[in-house]
PDB file of C-alpha atoms in Angstrom:
ATOM      1  CA  UNK A   1     118.743  -0.248 -83.586  1.00 52.00           C
ATOM      2  CA  UNK A   2     119.312  -1.702 -87.083  1.00 64.00           C
ATOM      3  CA  UNK A   3     116.709  -0.656 -89.675  1.00 81.00           C
ATOM      4  CA  UNK A   4     115.260  -3.667 -91.471  1.00 87.00           C
ATOM      5  CA  UNK A   5     115.320  -3.553 -95.237  1.00 93.00           C
ATOM      6  CA  UNK A   6     112.957  -4.467 -98.055  1.00 93.00           C
ATOM      7  CA  UNK A   7     115.009  -7.618 -98.736  1.00 93.00           C
ATOM      8  CA  UNK A   8     114.882  -8.635 -95.083  1.00 94.00           C
ATOM      9  CA  UNK A   9     111.084  -8.562 -94.931  1.00 94.00           C
ATOM     10  CA  UNK A  10     110.691 -10.410 -98.244  1.00 94.00           C
ATOM     11  CA  UNK A  11     113.057 -13.157 -97.121  1.00 94.00           C
ATOM     12  CA  UNK A  12     111.307 -13.394 -93.728  1.00 93.00           C
ATOM     13  CA  UNK A  13     107.991 -13.967 -95.524  1.00 93.00           C
ATOM     14  CA  UNK A  14     109.472 -16.682 -97.757  1.00 92.00           C
ATOM     15  CA  UNK A  15     111.130 -18.407 -94.798  1.00 92.00           C
ATOM     16  CA  UNK A  16     107.730 -19.025 -93.211  1.00 91.00           C
ATOM     17  CA  UNK A  17     106.519 -20.962 -96.257  1.00 87.00           C
ATOM     18  CA  UNK A  18     107.246 -24.700 -96.356  1.00 81.00           C
ATOM     19  CA  UNK A  19     106.847 -26.393 -99.761  1.00 81.00           C
ATOM     20  CA  UNK A  20     103.967 -24.224-100.888  1.00 87.00           C
ATOM     21  CA  UNK A  21     102.066 -24.197 -97.590  1.00 91.00           C
ATOM     22  CA  UNK A  22     102.188 -22.857 -94.059  1.00 92.00           C
ATOM     23  CA  UNK A  23     102.469 -24.963 -90.907  1.00 91.00           C
ATOM     24  CA  UNK A  24     100.044 -22.717 -88.985  1.00 91.00           C
ATOM     25  CA  UNK A  25      97.566 -19.887 -89.544  1.00 92.00           C
ATOM     26  CA  UNK A  26      99.851 -17.673 -87.491  1.00 93.00           C
ATOM     27  CA  UNK A  27     102.737 -18.339 -89.894  1.00 93.00           C
ATOM     28  CA  UNK A  28     100.556 -17.356 -92.865  1.00 93.00           C
ATOM     29  CA  UNK A  29      99.506 -14.161 -91.087  1.00 94.00           C
ATOM     30  CA  UNK A  30     103.111 -13.309 -90.234  1.00 94.00           C
ATOM     31  CA  UNK A  31     104.152 -13.822 -93.854  1.00 94.00           C
ATOM     32  CA  UNK A  32     101.475 -11.361 -95.038  1.00 95.00           C
ATOM     33  CA  UNK A  33     102.627  -8.851 -92.435  1.00 95.00           C
ATOM     34  CA  UNK A  34     106.257  -9.168 -93.574  1.00 95.00           C
ATOM     35  CA  UNK A  35     105.255  -8.401 -97.164  1.00 95.00           C
ATOM     36  CA  UNK A  36     103.234  -5.412 -96.008  1.00 94.00           C
ATOM     37  CA  UNK A  37     106.248  -4.142 -94.050  1.00 95.00           C
ATOM     38  CA  UNK A  38     108.389  -4.545 -97.168  1.00 94.00           C
ATOM     39  CA  UNK A  39     105.843  -2.369 -98.977  1.00 95.00           C
ATOM     40  CA  UNK A  40     106.092   0.122 -96.107  1.00 94.00           C
ATOM     41  CA  UNK A  41     109.841   0.410 -96.681  1.00 94.00           C
ATOM     42  CA  UNK A  42     109.208   1.335-100.333  1.00 94.00           C
ATOM     43  CA  UNK A  43     106.358   3.692 -99.499  1.00 92.00           C
ATOM     44  CA  UNK A  44     108.614   5.615 -97.105  1.00 92.00           C
ATOM     45  CA  UNK A  45     110.539   6.760-100.201  1.00 91.00           C
ATOM     46  CA  UNK A  46     107.645   8.808-101.620  1.00 92.00           C
ATOM     47  CA  UNK A  47     108.602  11.692-103.905  1.00 91.00           C
ATOM     48  CA  UNK A  48     106.182  14.331-102.639  1.00 91.00           C
ATOM     49  CA  UNK A  49     107.384  16.909-105.145  1.00 91.00           C
ATOM     50  CA  UNK A  50     106.835  14.478-108.027  1.00 90.00           C
ATOM     51  CA  UNK A  51     103.353  13.649-106.780  1.00 90.00           C
ATOM     52  CA  UNK A  52     102.429  17.319-106.519  1.00 91.00           C
ATOM     53  CA  UNK A  53     103.845  18.048-109.981  1.00 92.00           C
ATOM     54  CA  UNK A  54     101.516  15.390-111.414  1.00 92.00           C
ATOM     55  CA  UNK A  55      98.482  16.602-109.522  1.00 92.00           C
ATOM     56  CA  UNK A  56      98.674  13.802-106.973  1.00 91.00           C
ATOM     57  CA  UNK A  57      99.066  13.661-103.201  1.00 90.00           C
ATOM     58  CA  UNK A  58     100.138  11.377-100.376  1.00 88.00           C
ATOM     59  CA  UNK A  59      96.599   9.980-100.147  1.00 92.00           C
ATOM     60  CA  UNK A  60      96.642   8.719-103.737  1.00 93.00           C
ATOM     61  CA  UNK A  61      99.211   6.071-102.750  1.00 93.00           C
ATOM     62  CA  UNK A  62      97.622   3.036-101.017  1.00 93.00           C
ATOM     63  CA  UNK A  63      98.531   2.720 -97.345  1.00 92.00           C
ATOM     64  CA  UNK A  64      98.649  -1.090 -97.323  1.00 94.00           C
ATOM     65  CA  UNK A  65      99.809  -3.727 -99.767  1.00 93.00           C
ATOM     66  CA  UNK A  66      96.434  -5.476-100.007  1.00 94.00           C
ATOM     67  CA  UNK A  67      94.962  -2.247-101.464  1.00 93.00           C
ATOM     68  CA  UNK A  68      97.288  -2.289-104.477  1.00 93.00           C
ATOM     69  CA  UNK A  69      95.597  -2.699-107.869  1.00 92.00           C
ATOM     70  CA  UNK A  70      96.842  -2.407-111.454  1.00 91.00           C
ATOM     71  CA  UNK A  71      95.446   1.140-111.640  1.00 91.00           C
ATOM     72  CA  UNK A  72      98.009   2.204-109.042  1.00 92.00           C
ATOM     73  CA  UNK A  73     101.024   1.356-111.213  1.00 92.00           C
ATOM     74  CA  UNK A  74     101.264   4.831-112.869  1.00 92.00           C
ATOM     75  CA  UNK A  75     100.825   6.525-109.502  1.00 93.00           C
ATOM     76  CA  UNK A  76     103.530   4.362-107.890  1.00 92.00           C
ATOM     77  CA  UNK A  77     105.897   5.029-110.784  1.00 93.00           C
ATOM     78  CA  UNK A  78     105.572   8.766-110.120  1.00 92.00           C
ATOM     79  CA  UNK A  79     105.676   8.376-106.336  1.00 92.00           C
ATOM     80  CA  UNK A  80     108.619   6.010-105.859  1.00 92.00           C
ATOM     81  CA  UNK A  81     110.161   5.446-109.280  1.00 92.00           C
ATOM     82  CA  UNK A  82     109.948   2.688-111.872  1.00 93.00           C
ATOM     83  CA  UNK A  83     112.155   0.130-110.046  1.00 94.00           C
ATOM     84  CA  UNK A  84     110.359   0.400-106.696  1.00 93.00           C
ATOM     85  CA  UNK A  85     106.979   0.393-108.448  1.00 93.00           C
ATOM     86  CA  UNK A  86     108.026  -2.893-110.051  1.00 94.00           C
ATOM     87  CA  UNK A  87     108.937  -4.214-106.612  1.00 94.00           C
ATOM     88  CA  UNK A  88     105.477  -3.271-105.348  1.00 94.00           C
ATOM     89  CA  UNK A  89     103.890  -5.255-108.200  1.00 94.00           C
ATOM     90  CA  UNK A  90     106.077  -8.200-107.203  1.00 95.00           C
ATOM     91  CA  UNK A  91     104.956  -7.891-103.555  1.00 94.00           C
ATOM     92  CA  UNK A  92     101.285  -7.741-104.585  1.00 94.00           C
ATOM     93  CA  UNK A  93     101.709 -10.904-106.696  1.00 94.00           C
ATOM     94  CA  UNK A  94     103.409 -12.704-103.792  1.00 94.00           C
ATOM     95  CA  UNK A  95     100.645 -11.612-101.423  1.00 94.00           C
ATOM     96  CA  UNK A  96      98.026 -13.172-103.710  1.00 94.00           C
ATOM     97  CA  UNK A  97     100.023 -16.400-103.831  1.00 93.00           C
ATOM     98  CA  UNK A  98     100.427 -16.475-100.047  1.00 92.00           C
ATOM     99  CA  UNK A  99      96.701 -15.950 -99.550  1.00 93.00           C
ATOM    100  CA  UNK A 100      96.038 -18.968-101.781  1.00 93.00           C
ATOM    101  CA  UNK A 101      98.477 -21.241 -99.949  1.00 93.00           C
ATOM    102  CA  UNK A 102      96.916 -23.857 -97.650  1.00 93.00           C
ATOM    103  CA  UNK A 103      97.745 -24.356 -93.984  1.00 92.00           C
ATOM    104  CA  UNK A 104      99.078 -27.890 -93.520  1.00 90.00           C
ATOM    105  CA  UNK A 105     100.134 -28.813 -90.034  1.00 87.00           C
ATOM    106  CA  UNK A 106     103.354 -30.863 -89.952  1.00 83.00           C
ATOM    107  CA  UNK A 107     103.166 -34.478 -88.887  1.00 85.00           C
ATOM    108  CA  UNK A 108     103.736 -34.591 -85.122  1.00 85.00           C
ATOM    109  CA  UNK A 109     106.941 -36.209 -84.005  1.00 85.00           C
ATOM    110  CA  UNK A 110     106.459 -39.569 -82.316  1.00 87.00           C
ATOM    111  CA  UNK A 111     106.647 -39.367 -78.555  1.00 85.00           C
ATOM    112  CA  UNK A 112     109.725 -40.963 -77.097  1.00 83.00           C
ATOM    113  CA  UNK A 113     108.964 -43.055 -74.061  1.00 78.00           C
ATOM    114  CA  UNK A 114     110.705 -41.865 -70.914  1.00 74.00           C
ATOM    115  CA  UNK A 115     113.661 -44.015 -70.094  1.00 76.00           C
ATOM    116  CA  UNK A 116     113.704 -45.377 -66.539  1.00 71.00           C
ATOM    117  CA  UNK A 117     116.582 -44.131 -64.405  1.00 76.00           C
ATOM    118  CA  UNK A 118     116.552 -47.048 -62.024  1.00 75.00           C
ATOM    119  CA  UNK A 119     115.610 -44.805 -59.102  1.00 80.00           C
ATOM    120  CA  UNK A 120     111.839 -45.105 -59.448  1.00 86.00           C
ATOM    121  CA  UNK A 121     110.000 -46.307 -56.361  1.00 89.00           C
ATOM    122  CA  UNK A 122     108.921 -49.938 -56.553  1.00 90.00           C
ATOM    123  CA  UNK A 123     107.026 -50.222 -53.249  1.00 93.00           C
ATOM    124  CA  UNK A 124     104.536 -48.377 -51.076  1.00 94.00           C
ATOM    125  CA  UNK A 125     104.743 -47.951 -47.333  1.00 94.00           C
ATOM    126  CA  UNK A 126     102.684 -46.558 -44.460  1.00 94.00           C
ATOM    127  CA  UNK A 127     103.707 -43.350 -42.697  1.00 93.00           C
ATOM    128  CA  UNK A 128     104.428 -43.954 -39.018  1.00 94.00           C
ATOM    129  CA  UNK A 129     102.765 -40.694 -37.983  1.00 92.00           C
ATOM    130  CA  UNK A 130      99.682 -40.116 -40.159  1.00 90.00           C
ATOM    131  CA  UNK A 131      99.107 -43.672 -41.382  1.00 90.00           C
ATOM    132  CA  UNK A 132      98.815 -42.613 -45.034  1.00 91.00           C
ATOM    133  CA  UNK A 133     100.334 -44.780 -47.764  1.00 93.00           C
ATOM    134  CA  UNK A 134     103.095 -43.240 -49.879  1.00 93.00           C
ATOM    135  CA  UNK A 135     105.943 -44.282 -52.130  1.00 93.00           C
ATOM    136  CA  UNK A 136     109.126 -45.526 -50.499  1.00 94.00           C
ATOM    137  CA  UNK A 137     112.442 -44.353 -51.922  1.00 92.00           C
ATOM    138  CA  UNK A 138     114.240 -47.190 -53.696  1.00 89.00           C
ATOM    139  CA  UNK A 139     117.670 -46.101 -52.511  1.00 88.00           C
ATOM    140  CA  UNK A 140     116.799 -44.610 -49.119  1.00 91.00           C
ATOM    141  CA  UNK A 141     113.998 -46.915 -48.026  1.00 93.00           C
ATOM    142  CA  UNK A 142     112.202 -43.898 -46.549  1.00 94.00           C
ATOM    143  CA  UNK A 143     108.718 -42.449 -46.989  1.00 93.00           C
ATOM    144  CA  UNK A 144     108.350 -39.653 -49.556  1.00 90.00           C
ATOM    145  CA  UNK A 145     107.678 -36.079 -48.485  1.00 90.00           C
ATOM    146  CA  UNK A 146     103.965 -35.518 -47.870  1.00 88.00           C
ATOM    147  CA  UNK A 147     101.457 -33.537 -45.839  1.00 84.00           C
ATOM    148  CA  UNK A 148     102.582 -30.207 -47.265  1.00 77.00           C
ATOM    149  CA  UNK A 149     100.602 -27.515 -49.029  1.00 74.00           C
ATOM    150  CA  UNK A 150     101.796 -25.425 -51.940  1.00 67.00           C
ATOM    151  CA  UNK A 151     101.731 -21.657 -51.512  1.00 55.00           C
ATOM    152  CA  UNK A 152      99.392 -19.703 -53.795  1.00 58.00           C
ATOM    153  CA  UNK A 153      99.991 -16.122 -52.703  1.00 48.00           C
ATOM    154  CA  UNK A 154     102.270 -13.724 -54.588  1.00 46.00           C
ATOM    155  CA  UNK A 155     105.137 -14.060 -52.095  1.00 47.00           C
ATOM    156  CA  UNK A 156     104.955 -17.840 -51.618  1.00 43.00           C
ATOM    157  CA  UNK A 157     103.779 -19.103 -54.998  1.00 45.00           C
ATOM    158  CA  UNK A 158     105.007 -22.662 -55.567  1.00 50.00           C
ATOM    159  CA  UNK A 159     106.712 -22.995 -52.182  1.00 58.00           C
ATOM    160  CA  UNK A 160     106.061 -25.924 -49.871  1.00 55.00           C
ATOM    161  CA  UNK A 161     104.634 -25.107 -46.457  1.00 65.00           C
ATOM    162  CA  UNK A 162     104.821 -27.690 -43.676  1.00 77.00           C
ATOM    163  CA  UNK A 163     104.981 -31.447 -44.023  1.00 86.00           C
ATOM    164  CA  UNK A 164     104.054 -34.554 -42.047  1.00 90.00           C
ATOM    165  CA  UNK A 165     106.569 -35.482 -39.349  1.00 90.00           C
ATOM    166  CA  UNK A 166     106.717 -38.967 -40.850  1.00 91.00           C
ATOM    167  CA  UNK A 167     108.212 -37.706 -44.121  1.00 91.00           C
ATOM    168  CA  UNK A 168     111.702 -39.045 -44.878  1.00 92.00           C
ATOM    169  CA  UNK A 169     111.448 -41.749 -42.183  1.00 95.00           C
ATOM    170  CA  UNK A 170     111.253 -45.504 -42.635  1.00 95.00           C
ATOM    171  CA  UNK A 171     107.730 -46.848 -43.219  1.00 95.00           C
ATOM    172  CA  UNK A 172     105.648 -48.404 -40.445  1.00 96.00           C
ATOM    173  CA  UNK A 173     105.937 -51.851 -42.043  1.00 95.00           C
ATOM    174  CA  UNK A 174     109.640 -52.042 -41.162  1.00 95.00           C
ATOM    175  CA  UNK A 175     110.071 -49.627 -38.227  1.00 95.00           C
ATOM    176  CA  UNK A 176     107.923 -48.171 -35.441  1.00 95.00           C
ATOM    177  CA  UNK A 177     110.510 -46.235 -33.424  1.00 95.00           C
ATOM    178  CA  UNK A 178     109.315 -42.855 -34.708  1.00 94.00           C
ATOM    179  CA  UNK A 179     105.730 -43.670 -33.759  1.00 93.00           C
ATOM    180  CA  UNK A 180     106.836 -44.707 -30.244  1.00 95.00           C
ATOM    181  CA  UNK A 181     108.631 -41.397 -29.886  1.00 94.00           C
ATOM    182  CA  UNK A 182     105.535 -39.603 -31.158  1.00 93.00           C
ATOM    183  CA  UNK A 183     103.299 -41.279 -28.571  1.00 93.00           C
ATOM    184  CA  UNK A 184     105.653 -40.231 -25.769  1.00 94.00           C
ATOM    185  CA  UNK A 185     105.497 -36.664 -27.082  1.00 93.00           C
ATOM    186  CA  UNK A 186     101.685 -36.770 -27.064  1.00 91.00           C
ATOM    187  CA  UNK A 187     101.689 -38.020 -23.469  1.00 94.00           C
ATOM    188  CA  UNK A 188     103.921 -35.128 -22.406  1.00 93.00           C
ATOM    189  CA  UNK A 189     101.626 -32.727 -24.251  1.00 91.00           C
ATOM    190  CA  UNK A 190      98.602 -34.207 -22.482  1.00 91.00           C
ATOM    191  CA  UNK A 191     100.226 -33.648 -19.080  1.00 92.00           C
ATOM    192  CA  UNK A 192     100.894 -30.039 -20.065  1.00 89.00           C
ATOM    193  CA  UNK A 193      97.225 -29.511 -20.898  1.00 90.00           C
ATOM    194  CA  UNK A 194      96.175 -31.011 -17.548  1.00 91.00           C
ATOM    195  CA  UNK A 195      98.438 -28.790 -15.450  1.00 89.00           C
ATOM    196  CA  UNK A 196      95.880 -25.973 -15.186  1.00 86.00           C
ATOM    197  CA  UNK A 197      92.162 -25.588 -14.618  1.00 87.00           C
ATOM    198  CA  UNK A 198      92.066 -22.529 -16.873  1.00 91.00           C
ATOM    199  CA  UNK A 199      89.558 -23.386 -19.632  1.00 91.00           C
ATOM    200  CA  UNK A 200      91.720 -21.564 -22.202  1.00 91.00           C
ATOM    201  CA  UNK A 201      95.130 -22.799 -23.264  1.00 89.00           C
ATOM    202  CA  UNK A 202      97.457 -20.220 -24.867  1.00 88.00           C
ATOM    203  CA  UNK A 203     100.047 -21.663 -27.246  1.00 86.00           C
ATOM    204  CA  UNK A 204     103.599 -20.368 -27.746  1.00 82.00           C
ATOM    205  CA  UNK A 205     102.455 -18.202 -30.669  1.00 84.00           C
ATOM    206  CA  UNK A 206      99.661 -16.557 -28.687  1.00 87.00           C
ATOM    207  CA  UNK A 207      96.753 -18.529 -30.143  1.00 89.00           C
ATOM    208  CA  UNK A 208      93.967 -19.541 -27.749  1.00 91.00           C
ATOM    209  CA  UNK A 209      92.330 -22.990 -27.630  1.00 90.00           C
ATOM    210  CA  UNK A 210      89.702 -24.664 -25.473  1.00 92.00           C
ATOM    211  CA  UNK A 211      91.699 -26.764 -23.030  1.00 90.00           C
ATOM    212  CA  UNK A 212      89.003 -29.463 -22.738  1.00 92.00           C
ATOM    213  CA  UNK A 213      88.989 -29.902 -26.500  1.00 92.00           C
ATOM    214  CA  UNK A 214      92.767 -30.241 -26.650  1.00 91.00           C
ATOM    215  CA  UNK A 215      92.735 -32.832 -23.875  1.00 92.00           C
ATOM    216  CA  UNK A 216      90.032 -34.875 -25.605  1.00 93.00           C
ATOM    217  CA  UNK A 217      91.786 -34.766 -28.985  1.00 93.00           C
ATOM    218  CA  UNK A 218      95.154 -35.718 -27.501  1.00 91.00           C
ATOM    219  CA  UNK A 219      93.679 -38.619 -25.496  1.00 93.00           C
ATOM    220  CA  UNK A 220      92.020 -39.948 -28.650  1.00 93.00           C
ATOM    221  CA  UNK A 221      95.256 -39.621 -30.657  1.00 91.00           C
ATOM    222  CA  UNK A 222      97.248 -41.502 -27.995  1.00 92.00           C
ATOM    223  CA  UNK A 223      94.663 -44.268 -27.898  1.00 93.00           C
ATOM    224  CA  UNK A 224      94.616 -44.677 -31.676  1.00 92.00           C
ATOM    225  CA  UNK A 225      98.399 -44.655 -32.053  1.00 92.00           C
ATOM    226  CA  UNK A 226      98.862 -47.171 -29.243  1.00 94.00           C
ATOM    227  CA  UNK A 227      96.453 -49.496 -31.046  1.00 93.00           C
ATOM    228  CA  UNK A 228      98.733 -49.329 -34.086  1.00 93.00           C
ATOM    229  CA  UNK A 229     101.732 -50.201 -31.918  1.00 93.00           C
ATOM    230  CA  UNK A 230     100.001 -53.058 -30.112  1.00 93.00           C
ATOM    231  CA  UNK A 231     101.560 -56.335 -31.301  1.00 89.00           C
ATOM    232  CA  UNK A 232     103.584 -54.595 -33.986  1.00 92.00           C
ATOM    233  CA  UNK A 233     105.636 -56.922 -36.211  1.00 94.00           C
ATOM    234  CA  UNK A 234     107.649 -56.061 -39.334  1.00 94.00           C
ATOM    235  CA  UNK A 235     105.831 -56.863 -42.584  1.00 95.00           C
ATOM    236  CA  UNK A 236     106.566 -56.647 -46.291  1.00 94.00           C
ATOM    237  CA  UNK A 237     106.066 -53.410 -48.198  1.00 94.00           C
ATOM    238  CA  UNK A 238     103.326 -53.242 -50.821  1.00 93.00           C
ATOM    239  CA  UNK A 239     104.696 -53.548 -54.373  1.00 92.00           C
ATOM    240  CA  UNK A 240     103.636 -50.912 -56.901  1.00 88.00           C
ATOM    241  CA  UNK A 241     101.770 -52.714 -59.636  1.00 79.00           C
TER     242      UNK A 241
END
């Protein structure tokens, strides 16, 4: 690991200043910390023998730059030498100047409007299965993915789970073949529910349901979907305004 020098910290503090001000409070704080670290580099050079010979100790040398006063100049000269003591005076002067500098936030850059790619959806369509209205792909002419939920647990965060069977199919306005197929599937499912008098129906994954409830729900779904199919004719998609 490379040891950072006095010059490095001083330059880092100056780099944060823009034309006599700081863009943020954080930048001003960082600049003060860089100067204090530069002081720390000089303080690490303490001449303990020289301090002791002059009746001084480690504790007579300020720990932080903001504690430096003119009375400390003779002590610093003994502790770290004339040249480094002069550097400390320079750091203290720069710290005072930095504290006086205002924080002026830069003018925000104008937002650039997003350029259209030509692939944006221009029309809305109705899902053949759920009947919800969604965007229709401009190139594909198919309903957008929908009916999913986004995982929130640690192992599935951000993942899609499930989706409507009508996703990625043509909208109901121009095609009803998927809905016809869906109705036939519901009718087969209804016959399966009616095959037994057992009040409990056990699904493939072991879950138990009230058979009467399943029959009633499936009958209602078939009735509603057949109403949608009754007299079906192709119509125009809804433009996105």
